[in-house]
Amino acid sequence: AQSVTQLDSHVSVSEGTPVLLRCNYSSSYSPSLFWYVQHPNKGLQLLLKYTSAATLVKGINGFEAEFKKSETSFHLTKPSAHMSDAAEYFCVVSEGGTSGTYKYIFGTGTRLKVLA
Amino acid sequence: DARVTQTPRDKVTEMGQEVTMRCQPILGHNTVFWYRQTMMQGLELLAYFRNRAPLDDSGMPKDRFSAEMPDATLATLKIQPSEPRDSAVYFCASGLVYGGLNTGELFFGEGSRLTVL
C-alpha cells in the first residue's frame, strides 16, 4: 500500500535562505511523485513531478526535488526563499492499480513560513 | 487558459438542507477527483471517476453523499441532508489517463467552501 509522510508540519526560514521540505513515501511499485503548493484560499498547483525519468526534477519558481529510491525520499528544496513562497506544500504519491486505475495519496502538508 | 471551474465558491447553509457542488473539468480530461479538505483531516479523497464512470467512492459517506458525472463537462457532488461536520473546502481535480499511462498531473479547481450551521 502506498503512503506519504511529510516529516515537518511547519517550517520557518528567513528570506534568502535555503528551503528544505522533507517527504518520505512507501509504494509497492514504481511510483510517480509530486509536490503541490497551496496558497491561502486557493486550489493546489503543481510544483514538479517525478515519473521515472531523471531523478533530479526541476519545477516552477526555482524549486527542485530529488528522488532517492534507496531512502524512499523525495525532498523539496529551493536555494533561496522568497516571501511569496509562504504557503502549504503537499507531497503526493501515485501508482497505478488494477484496470488502469490511479490513486493520488496526499501527505498531511508542510506549512512554510518565510521571515523577512 | 484551461482550468477546472467549481461552483459555488462559498456556500453557507443550515443543517438538513441539500447542497450541490459542481465542477467543470478541463476539456479533454478523462479523470475527475473530489477531495475534501479540513484542518483536522487534511485532504481526503471522496470519489474518483474515469471516463464518467465511478471507480472509487470508498471515501465518501454513502448515506448522505452522492457523486455523479451527467456528462463529460460536469461533475456533481451532492450532500443531503447536510450536517455541521460536513463544513469543509471541497476540491475538484481533473487529469488525463490514456492507454494505461498516467500523464501525472492533477489540475485543481479553487474549491467550494461549505459552511453548515
Coordinates of N, CA and C in Angstrom, one line a residue:
Chain A
A1 N 0.8 -1.2 0.0 CA 0.0 0.0 0.0 C 0.9 1.2 0.0
Q2 N 0.4 2.2 -0.7 CA 1.2 3.5 -0.8 C 0.9 4.4 0.3
S3 N 1.9 5.2 0.8 CA 1.6 6.2 1.8 C 2.7 7.3 1.6
V4 N 2.4 8.4 2.2 CA 3.3 9.5 2.2 C 3.4 10.1 3.6
T5 N 4.7 10.4 4.0 CA 4.9 11.1 5.3 C 5.7 12.4 5.0
Q6 N 5.1 13.5 5.4 CA 5.8 14.7 5.4 C 6.3 15.0 6.8
L7 N 7.6 15.1 7.0 CA 8.2 14.9 8.3 C 8.0 16.2 9.1
D8 N 7.7 17.3 8.5 CA 7.5 18.6 9.3 C 6.2 19.2 9.0
S9 N 5.4 19.5 10.0 CA 4.2 20.1 9.7 C 4.3 21.7 9.5
H10 N 5.4 22.2 10.1 CA 5.7 23.6 9.9 C 7.2 23.8 9.7
V11 N 7.6 24.7 8.8 CA 8.9 25.1 8.6 C 9.0 26.6 8.5
S12 N 10.0 27.2 9.2 CA 10.2 28.6 9.1 C 11.6 28.9 8.6
V13 N 11.7 29.8 7.7 CA 13.0 30.1 7.1 C 13.1 31.6 7.0
S14 N 14.2 32.2 6.9 CA 14.4 33.6 6.6 C 14.5 33.8 5.1
E15 N 14.0 34.9 4.7 CA 14.1 35.3 3.3 C 15.5 35.2 2.8
G16 N 15.7 34.5 1.7 CA 17.1 34.5 1.1 C 17.8 33.2 1.6
T17 N 17.3 32.5 2.5 CA 18.0 31.3 3.0 C 17.4 30.0 2.3
P18 N 18.1 28.9 2.3 CA 17.5 27.7 1.6 C 16.3 27.1 2.3
V19 N 15.5 26.5 1.5 CA 14.3 25.8 1.9 C 14.5 24.3 1.7
L20 N 14.1 23.5 2.8 CA 14.1 22.0 2.7 C 12.8 21.5 3.3
L21 N 12.0 20.9 2.5 CA 10.7 20.3 2.9 C 10.9 18.8 2.7
R22 N 10.7 18.0 3.7 CA 11.0 16.6 3.6 C 9.8 15.7 3.4
C23 N 10.0 14.7 2.6 CA 8.9 13.8 2.2 C 9.5 12.4 2.1
N24 N 8.9 11.4 2.8 CA 9.2 10.0 2.6 C 7.9 9.3 2.1
Y25 N 8.1 8.3 1.3 CA 7.0 7.6 0.7 C 7.1 6.1 0.8
S26 N 6.0 5.5 0.7 CA 6.0 4.0 0.6 C 5.2 3.6 -0.5
S27 N 5.7 2.7 -1.4 CA 5.0 2.3 -2.6 C 5.4 0.9 -3.0
S28 N 4.4 0.1 -3.4 CA 4.7 -1.2 -3.8 C 5.3 -1.3 -5.2
Y29 N 5.1 -0.3 -6.0 CA 5.5 -0.3 -7.4 C 6.3 0.9 -7.7
S30 N 6.6 1.1 -8.9 CA 7.4 2.3 -9.3 C 6.4 3.5 -9.2
P31 N 6.6 4.4 -8.3 CA 5.6 5.5 -8.1 C 5.9 6.7 -9.0
S32 N 4.8 7.4 -9.1 CA 5.0 8.8 -9.6 C 4.9 9.7 -8.3
L33 N 5.7 10.7 -8.3 CA 5.8 11.6 -7.1 C 5.6 13.0 -7.5
F34 N 4.9 13.8 -6.7 CA 4.6 15.2 -7.0 C 4.8 16.0 -5.7
W35 N 5.0 17.3 -6.0 CA 4.9 18.3 -5.0 C 3.9 19.4 -5.5
Y36 N 2.9 19.7 -4.6 CA 1.9 20.7 -4.9 C 2.0 21.8 -3.9
V37 N 1.7 23.0 -4.3 CA 1.7 24.2 -3.4 C 0.3 24.7 -3.3
Q38 N -0.1 25.1 -2.1 CA -1.5 25.7 -1.9 C -1.3 27.1 -1.2
H39 N -1.6 28.1 -1.9 CA -1.6 29.4 -1.2 C -3.0 29.7 -0.6
P40 N -3.1 30.5 0.4 CA -4.3 30.7 1.2 C -5.5 30.9 0.2
N41 N -6.6 30.2 0.5 CA -7.9 30.3 -0.2 C -7.7 30.0 -1.7
K42 N -6.8 29.2 -2.0 CA -6.6 28.8 -3.4 C -6.6 27.3 -3.6
G43 N -6.7 26.9 -4.8 CA -6.5 25.5 -5.1 C -5.1 25.1 -5.1
L44 N -4.8 23.8 -5.3 CA -3.5 23.3 -5.3 C -2.9 23.4 -6.7
Q45 N -1.6 23.8 -6.8 CA -0.9 24.0 -8.0 C 0.3 23.1 -8.0
L46 N 0.5 22.4 -9.2 CA 1.7 21.5 -9.3 C 3.0 22.3 -9.3
L47 N 3.9 21.9 -8.5 CA 5.3 22.5 -8.5 C 6.2 21.7 -9.4
L48 N 6.2 20.4 -9.2 CA 7.0 19.5 -10.0 C 6.5 18.0 -9.9
K49 N 7.0 17.2 -10.8 CA 6.6 15.8 -10.7 C 7.8 14.9 -11.1
Y50 N 7.9 13.7 -10.6 CA 8.8 12.7 -10.9 C 8.0 11.5 -11.5
T51 N 8.4 11.1 -12.7 CA 7.7 9.9 -13.3 C 8.7 9.0 -13.9
S52 N 9.7 8.6 -13.2 CA 10.7 7.6 -13.6 C 11.7 8.0 -14.6
A53 N 11.8 9.3 -14.8 CA 12.8 9.8 -15.7 C 14.0 10.3 -14.9
A54 N 14.5 11.5 -15.1 CA 15.6 12.0 -14.3 C 15.3 12.0 -12.8
T55 N 16.2 11.6 -11.9 CA 15.9 11.6 -10.5 C 15.9 13.0 -9.9
L56 N 16.6 14.0 -10.5 CA 16.6 15.3 -10.0 C 15.6 16.1 -10.9
V57 N 14.5 16.6 -10.3 CA 13.4 17.2 -11.0 C 13.4 18.7 -10.7
K58 N 13.3 19.5 -11.7 CA 13.2 20.9 -11.5 C 11.8 21.3 -11.8
G59 N 11.3 22.3 -10.9 CA 9.9 22.7 -11.1 C 9.9 24.2 -11.3
I60 N 8.7 24.7 -11.0 CA 8.5 26.2 -11.1 C 9.0 26.9 -9.9
N61 N 9.2 28.2 -10.1 CA 9.6 29.1 -9.1 C 10.9 28.7 -8.4
G62 N 11.8 28.0 -9.1 CA 13.1 27.7 -8.5 C 13.2 26.5 -7.6
F63 N 12.1 25.8 -7.5 CA 12.1 24.6 -6.7 C 12.6 23.4 -7.4
E64 N 13.2 22.5 -6.7 CA 13.6 21.2 -7.3 C 13.4 20.1 -6.2
A65 N 13.4 18.9 -6.7 CA 13.3 17.7 -5.7 C 14.1 16.6 -6.3
E66 N 14.7 15.8 -5.4 CA 15.5 14.6 -5.8 C 14.8 13.3 -5.4
F67 N 14.6 12.4 -6.3 CA 14.0 11.1 -6.0 C 15.2 10.2 -5.6
K68 N 15.1 9.7 -4.3 CA 16.1 8.8 -3.9 C 15.4 7.5 -3.5
K69 N 15.6 6.5 -4.3 CA 14.9 5.2 -4.1 C 15.4 4.5 -2.9
S70 N 16.7 4.5 -2.7 CA 17.3 3.8 -1.5 C 16.8 4.4 -0.2
E71 N 16.5 5.7 -0.2 CA 16.0 6.3 1.0 C 14.5 6.5 1.0
T72 N 13.8 6.1 -0.1 CA 12.4 6.3 -0.3 C 12.0 7.8 0.1
S73 N 12.8 8.7 -0.4 CA 12.6 10.1 -0.1 C 12.4 10.9 -1.4
F74 N 11.7 12.0 -1.2 CA 11.5 13.0 -2.4 C 11.4 14.4 -1.8
H75 N 12.5 14.8 -1.3 CA 12.6 16.1 -0.5 C 12.6 17.3 -1.5
L76 N 11.9 18.3 -1.1 CA 11.8 19.6 -1.9 C 12.7 20.6 -1.4
T77 N 13.4 21.2 -2.4 CA 14.4 22.3 -2.0 C 14.3 23.5 -2.8
K78 N 14.8 24.6 -2.3 CA 15.0 25.8 -3.0 C 16.2 26.6 -2.5
P79 N 17.1 27.1 -3.3 CA 18.3 27.7 -2.7 C 18.0 28.9 -1.9
S80 N 17.0 29.7 -2.3 CA 16.8 31.0 -1.6 C 15.3 31.3 -1.5
A81 N 14.8 31.4 -0.3 CA 13.4 31.6 -0.1 C 13.0 33.0 -0.4
H82 N 11.8 33.1 -0.9 CA 11.2 34.4 -1.2 C 9.9 34.5 -0.4
M83 N 9.5 35.7 -0.1 CA 8.3 35.9 0.7 C 7.1 35.3 0.1
S84 N 7.1 35.3 -1.2 CA 5.9 34.7 -1.9 C 5.9 33.2 -1.9
D85 N 6.9 32.5 -1.3 CA 6.9 31.1 -1.2 C 6.1 30.6 0.0
A86 N 5.7 31.6 0.9 CA 5.0 31.2 2.1 C 3.6 30.6 1.6
A87 N 3.4 29.3 2.0 CA 2.2 28.6 1.6 C 2.3 27.2 2.2
E88 N 1.3 26.4 1.8 CA 1.3 25.0 2.3 C 1.8 24.1 1.1
Y89 N 2.6 23.1 1.4 CA 3.2 22.3 0.4 C 2.8 20.8 0.7
F90 N 2.3 20.1 -0.4 CA 1.9 18.8 -0.3 C 2.7 17.8 -1.1
C91 N 3.2 16.8 -0.5 CA 3.9 15.7 -1.3 C 2.9 14.7 -1.6
V92 N 2.9 14.2 -2.8 CA 1.9 13.3 -3.3 C 2.5 12.1 -4.0
V93 N 2.0 10.9 -3.7 CA 2.4 9.7 -4.4 C 1.3 9.1 -5.2
S94 N 1.6 8.6 -6.4 CA 0.6 8.0 -7.2 C 1.1 6.7 -7.8
E95 N 0.3 5.7 -7.9 CA 0.7 4.5 -8.6 C -0.5 3.9 -9.2
G96 N -0.3 3.1 -10.3 CA -1.4 2.5 -11.0 C -1.9 1.3 -10.2
G97 N -3.2 1.1 -10.4 CA -3.8 -0.1 -9.8 C -4.3 -1.0 -10.9
T98 N -5.3 -1.8 -10.5 CA -5.9 -2.7 -11.5 C -6.8 -1.9 -12.4
S99 N -7.0 -2.4 -13.6 CA -7.9 -1.8 -14.6 C -7.5 -0.4 -14.9
G100 N -6.2 -0.1 -14.8 CA -5.8 1.3 -15.1 C -6.2 2.3 -14.2
T101 N -6.6 2.0 -13.0 CA -6.9 3.0 -12.0 C -5.7 3.6 -11.4
Y102 N -5.8 4.8 -11.0 CA -4.7 5.5 -10.3 C -5.2 6.2 -9.1
K103 N -4.5 6.2 -8.0 CA -4.8 6.9 -6.8 C -3.7 7.9 -6.5
Y104 N -4.1 9.0 -6.0 CA -3.1 10.0 -5.5 C -3.3 10.1 -4.0
I105 N -2.2 9.8 -3.3 CA -2.2 9.9 -1.9 C -1.4 11.1 -1.4
F106 N -2.1 12.0 -0.7 CA -1.5 13.3 -0.3 C -0.9 13.1 1.1
G107 N 0.2 13.8 1.3 CA 0.7 13.9 2.6 C -0.1 14.9 3.4
T108 N 0.2 15.1 4.7 CA -0.5 16.0 5.5 C -0.2 17.4 5.4
G109 N 0.8 17.7 4.6 CA 1.2 19.1 4.3 C 2.2 19.7 5.2
T110 N 3.0 20.6 4.7 CA 4.0 21.4 5.4 C 3.7 22.8 5.2
R111 N 3.5 23.5 6.3 CA 3.3 25.0 6.1 C 4.6 25.7 6.2
L112 N 5.0 26.4 5.1 CA 6.2 27.1 5.1 C 6.0 28.6 5.4
K113 N 6.7 29.1 6.4 CA 6.7 30.5 6.8 C 8.0 31.1 6.4
V114 N 8.0 32.3 5.8 CA 9.2 33.0 5.3 C 9.3 34.3 6.1
L115 N 10.3 34.4 6.9 CA 10.5 35.6 7.7 C 11.3 36.6 7.0
A116 N 10.9 37.9 7.1 CA 11.6 39.0 6.5 C 12.9 39.3 7.2
Chain B
D1 N -6.7 29.9 -21.3 CA -6.0 29.2 -20.2 C -7.0 28.2 -19.6
A2 N -6.7 26.9 -19.8 CA -7.6 25.8 -19.4 C -7.5 25.7 -17.8
R3 N -8.7 25.6 -17.2 CA -8.8 25.5 -15.8 C -10.0 24.7 -15.4
V4 N -9.9 24.2 -14.2 CA -11.1 23.5 -13.6 C -11.9 24.5 -12.9
T5 N -13.2 24.5 -13.2 CA -14.1 25.5 -12.6 C -15.1 24.9 -11.6
Q6 N -15.1 25.5 -10.4 CA -16.0 24.9 -9.4 C -17.0 26.0 -9.0
T7 N -18.2 25.6 -8.8 CA -19.3 26.5 -8.2 C -20.1 25.7 -7.2
P8 N -20.6 26.4 -6.1 CA -20.3 27.8 -5.8 C -18.9 27.9 -5.1
R9 N -18.3 29.1 -5.0 CA -17.1 29.3 -4.3 C -17.3 29.2 -2.8
D10 N -18.4 29.8 -2.4 CA -18.7 29.8 -1.0 C -20.2 29.5 -0.8
K11 N -20.5 28.6 0.2 CA -21.9 28.3 0.4 C -22.1 28.2 1.9
V12 N -23.1 28.9 2.4 CA -23.5 28.8 3.8 C -24.9 28.3 3.8
T13 N -25.1 27.2 4.6 CA -26.5 26.6 4.6 C -26.8 26.1 6.0
E14 N -28.0 25.8 6.2 CA -28.4 25.3 7.5 C -28.5 23.7 7.5
M15 N -28.2 23.2 8.6 CA -28.3 21.7 8.8 C -29.6 21.2 8.2
G16 N -29.4 20.1 7.5 CA -30.6 19.5 6.9 C -30.9 19.8 5.5
Q17 N -30.3 20.9 5.0 CA -30.5 21.4 3.7 C -29.7 20.5 2.7
E18 N -30.1 20.5 1.4 CA -29.4 19.8 0.4 C -28.4 20.8 -0.2
V19 N -27.2 20.3 -0.5 CA -26.1 21.1 -1.1 C -25.6 20.4 -2.3
T20 N -25.5 21.1 -3.4 CA -24.9 20.6 -4.6 C -23.7 21.4 -5.1
M21 N -22.6 20.8 -5.2 CA -21.4 21.4 -5.7 C -21.1 20.9 -7.1
R22 N -20.7 21.8 -8.0 CA -20.5 21.5 -9.4 C -19.0 21.7 -9.8
C23 N -18.6 20.9 -10.8 CA -17.3 21.0 -11.3 C -17.3 20.8 -12.8
Q24 N -16.6 21.7 -13.4 CA -16.3 21.6 -14.9 C -14.9 21.2 -15.1
P25 N -14.6 20.0 -15.4 CA -13.2 19.6 -15.6 C -12.6 20.3 -16.9
I26 N -11.3 20.2 -17.0 CA -10.7 20.7 -18.2 C -11.1 19.8 -19.4
L27 N -11.4 20.5 -20.5 CA -11.9 19.8 -21.7 C -10.8 18.8 -22.2
G28 N -11.3 17.6 -22.4 CA -10.4 16.5 -22.8 C -9.9 15.6 -21.7
H29 N -10.0 16.1 -20.5 CA -9.5 15.3 -19.3 C -10.6 14.2 -19.1
N30 N -10.1 13.0 -18.7 CA -11.0 11.8 -18.6 C -11.1 11.3 -17.1
T31 N -10.4 12.0 -16.2 CA -10.5 11.6 -14.8 C -10.9 12.8 -14.0
V32 N -11.7 12.5 -13.0 CA -12.2 13.6 -12.1 C -12.1 13.1 -10.7
F33 N -11.6 13.9 -9.8 CA -11.5 13.5 -8.4 C -12.2 14.6 -7.6
W34 N -12.9 14.1 -6.5 CA -13.4 15.0 -5.5 C -12.6 14.8 -4.2
Y35 N -12.1 15.9 -3.6 CA -11.4 15.9 -2.4 C -12.1 16.8 -1.4
R36 N -12.0 16.5 -0.1 CA -12.5 17.3 1.0 C -11.3 17.7 1.8
Q37 N -11.2 19.0 2.2 CA -10.1 19.5 3.0 C -10.6 20.1 4.3
T38 N -10.1 19.6 5.4 CA -10.4 20.2 6.7 C -9.1 20.4 7.4
M39 N -9.1 21.2 8.5 CA -7.9 21.4 9.3 C -7.5 20.1 10.0
M40 N -8.5 19.4 10.4 CA -8.2 18.2 11.2 C -7.8 17.0 10.4
Q41 N -8.5 16.8 9.2 CA -8.2 15.6 8.4 C -7.3 15.8 7.2
G42 N -7.1 17.1 6.9 CA -6.3 17.3 5.7 C -7.1 17.0 4.5
L43 N -6.4 16.6 3.4 CA -7.1 16.3 2.1 C -7.6 14.8 2.1
E44 N -8.9 14.6 1.9 CA -9.4 13.3 1.9 C -10.0 13.0 0.5
L45 N -9.7 11.9 -0.1 CA -10.4 11.6 -1.4 C -11.8 11.1 -1.1
L46 N -12.7 11.7 -1.8 CA -14.1 11.3 -1.7 C -14.6 10.3 -2.8
A47 N -14.2 10.7 -4.0 CA -14.7 10.0 -5.2 C -13.7 10.2 -6.4
Y48 N -13.8 9.2 -7.3 CA -12.8 9.2 -8.4 C -13.6 8.7 -9.6
F49 N -13.6 9.4 -10.7 CA -14.3 9.0 -11.9 C -13.2 8.9 -13.0
R50 N -13.5 7.9 -13.9 CA -12.7 7.8 -15.1 C -13.7 7.6 -16.3
N51 N -13.5 8.4 -17.3 CA -14.5 8.3 -18.4 C -15.9 8.3 -17.9
R52 N -16.2 9.1 -16.9 CA -17.5 9.4 -16.3 C -18.0 8.2 -15.4
A53 N -17.3 7.1 -15.4 CA -17.7 6.0 -14.5 C -17.0 6.1 -13.2
P54 N -17.8 5.9 -12.1 CA -17.1 5.9 -10.8 C -16.2 4.7 -10.5
L55 N -15.0 5.0 -10.2 CA -14.0 3.9 -10.0 C -13.8 3.7 -8.5
D56 N -14.0 4.7 -7.7 CA -13.7 4.6 -6.3 C -14.4 5.7 -5.6
D57 N -15.4 5.3 -4.7 CA -16.0 6.3 -3.9 C -16.0 5.8 -2.4
S58 N -15.0 5.0 -2.1 CA -15.0 4.4 -0.8 C -14.8 5.4 0.3
G59 N -14.3 6.6 0.0 CA -14.0 7.6 1.0 C -15.2 8.5 1.3
M60 N -16.3 8.2 0.6 CA -17.5 9.1 0.7 C -18.6 8.4 1.6
P61 N -19.1 9.2 2.5 CA -20.2 8.7 3.4 C -21.4 8.4 2.5
K62 N -21.8 7.2 2.3 CA -22.8 6.8 1.3 C -24.2 7.2 1.7
D63 N -24.4 7.4 3.0 CA -25.8 7.7 3.4 C -26.3 9.1 3.0
R64 N -25.3 10.0 2.9 CA -25.7 11.4 2.6 C -25.0 12.0 1.4
F65 N -24.0 11.4 1.0 CA -23.2 12.0 -0.2 C -23.4 11.2 -1.4
S66 N -23.5 11.9 -2.5 CA -23.5 11.2 -3.8 C -22.7 12.0 -4.9
A67 N -22.1 11.3 -5.8 CA -21.3 12.0 -6.8 C -21.7 11.4 -8.1
E68 N -21.8 12.3 -9.1 CA -22.2 11.8 -10.5 C -21.4 12.6 -11.5
M69 N -21.4 12.1 -12.7 CA -21.0 12.8 -13.9 C -22.0 12.7 -15.0
P70 N -23.0 13.6 -15.0 CA -24.0 13.5 -16.0 C -23.5 13.6 -17.4
D71 N -22.4 14.3 -17.6 CA -21.7 14.3 -18.9 C -20.3 14.7 -18.7
A72 N -19.5 14.6 -19.8 CA -18.1 14.8 -19.6 C -17.6 16.2 -19.2
T73 N -18.6 17.1 -19.2 CA -18.2 18.5 -18.9 C -18.7 18.9 -17.5
L74 N -19.3 18.0 -16.8 CA -19.9 18.3 -15.5 C -19.8 17.1 -14.5
A75 N -19.3 17.5 -13.3 CA -19.3 16.5 -12.2 C -20.0 17.2 -11.1
T76 N -20.8 16.4 -10.3 CA -21.5 17.0 -9.2 C -21.3 16.2 -7.9
L77 N -21.3 16.9 -6.8 CA -21.2 16.3 -5.5 C -22.4 16.8 -4.7
K78 N -23.2 15.9 -4.2 CA -24.4 16.3 -3.5 C -24.4 15.8 -2.1
I79 N -24.8 16.6 -1.2 CA -24.9 16.2 0.2 C -26.4 16.5 0.6
Q80 N -27.0 15.4 1.1 CA -28.4 15.5 1.5 C -28.7 14.4 2.6
P81 N -29.1 14.8 3.8 CA -29.1 16.2 4.3 C -27.7 16.6 4.8
S82 N -27.4 17.9 4.8 CA -26.1 18.4 5.2 C -26.1 18.4 6.7
E83 N -24.9 18.3 7.3 CA -24.6 18.4 8.7 C -23.5 19.3 9.0
P84 N -23.4 19.9 10.2 CA -22.3 20.8 10.5 C -20.9 20.1 10.3
R85 N -20.8 18.9 10.5 CA -19.5 18.2 10.3 C -19.1 18.1 8.8
D86 N -20.0 18.5 7.9 CA -19.6 18.5 6.5 C -18.9 19.8 6.1
S87 N -18.9 20.7 7.0 CA -18.2 22.0 6.8 C -16.7 21.8 6.4
A88 N -16.3 22.2 5.2 CA -15.0 22.0 4.7 C -14.9 22.7 3.4
V89 N -13.7 22.6 2.8 CA -13.5 23.0 1.4 C -13.4 21.8 0.6
Y90 N -14.2 21.8 -0.5 CA -14.3 20.7 -1.4 C -13.7 21.0 -2.7
F91 N -12.7 20.2 -3.1 CA -11.9 20.4 -4.3 C -12.3 19.4 -5.3
C92 N -12.3 19.9 -6.5 CA -12.4 19.0 -7.7 C -11.1 19.1 -8.4
A93 N -10.7 18.0 -9.0 CA -9.4 18.0 -9.8 C -9.7 17.1 -11.0
S94 N -9.1 17.4 -12.1 CA -9.2 16.6 -13.3 C -7.8 16.3 -13.8
G95 N -7.7 15.2 -14.6 CA -6.5 14.7 -15.2 C -6.7 13.9 -16.4
L96 N -5.6 13.4 -16.9 CA -5.7 12.6 -18.2 C -5.0 11.3 -18.0
V97 N -5.7 10.2 -18.2 CA -5.1 8.9 -18.3 C -5.4 8.3 -19.7
Y98 N -4.4 7.8 -20.4 CA -4.8 7.2 -21.7 C -3.8 6.0 -21.9
G99 N -4.3 5.0 -22.6 CA -3.5 3.9 -22.9 C -2.9 3.2 -21.8
G100 N -3.5 3.3 -20.6 CA -2.9 2.8 -19.4 C -1.8 3.6 -18.8
L101 N -1.5 4.8 -19.4 CA -0.5 5.7 -18.9 C -1.1 6.9 -18.2
N102 N -0.5 7.2 -17.1 CA -1.0 8.4 -16.4 C -0.1 9.5 -16.7
T103 N -0.6 10.6 -17.2 CA 0.2 11.8 -17.5 C 0.6 12.5 -16.2
G104 N 0.0 12.1 -15.1 CA 0.6 12.5 -13.9 C -0.1 13.7 -13.2
E105 N -0.2 14.8 -13.9 CA -0.6 16.0 -13.2 C -2.1 16.0 -13.0
L106 N -2.5 16.4 -11.8 CA -3.9 16.8 -11.5 C -4.0 18.3 -11.5
F107 N -5.1 18.7 -12.1 CA -5.4 20.2 -12.1 C -6.5 20.4 -11.2
F108 N -6.3 21.3 -10.2 CA -7.3 21.6 -9.2 C -8.1 22.8 -9.5
G109 N -9.4 22.8 -9.1 CA -10.2 24.0 -9.0 C -9.9 24.7 -7.8
E110 N -10.5 25.9 -7.6 CA -10.2 26.8 -6.5 C -11.0 26.4 -5.2
G111 N -11.9 25.4 -5.4 CA -12.6 24.9 -4.2 C -13.9 25.5 -4.0
S112 N -14.8 24.8 -3.3 CA -16.1 25.3 -2.8 C -16.0 25.2 -1.3
R113 N -16.1 26.3 -0.6 CA -16.1 26.4 0.8 C -17.5 26.3 1.4
L114 N -17.7 25.2 2.1 CA -19.1 24.9 2.6 C -19.1 25.1 4.1
T115 N -20.1 25.9 4.6 CA -20.3 26.0 6.0 C -21.7 25.6 6.3
V116 N -21.9 24.6 7.1 CA -23.2 24.2 7.5 C -23.5 24.6 9.0
L117 N -24.5 25.4 9.2 CA -24.8 25.9 10.5 C -25.7 25.0 11.3

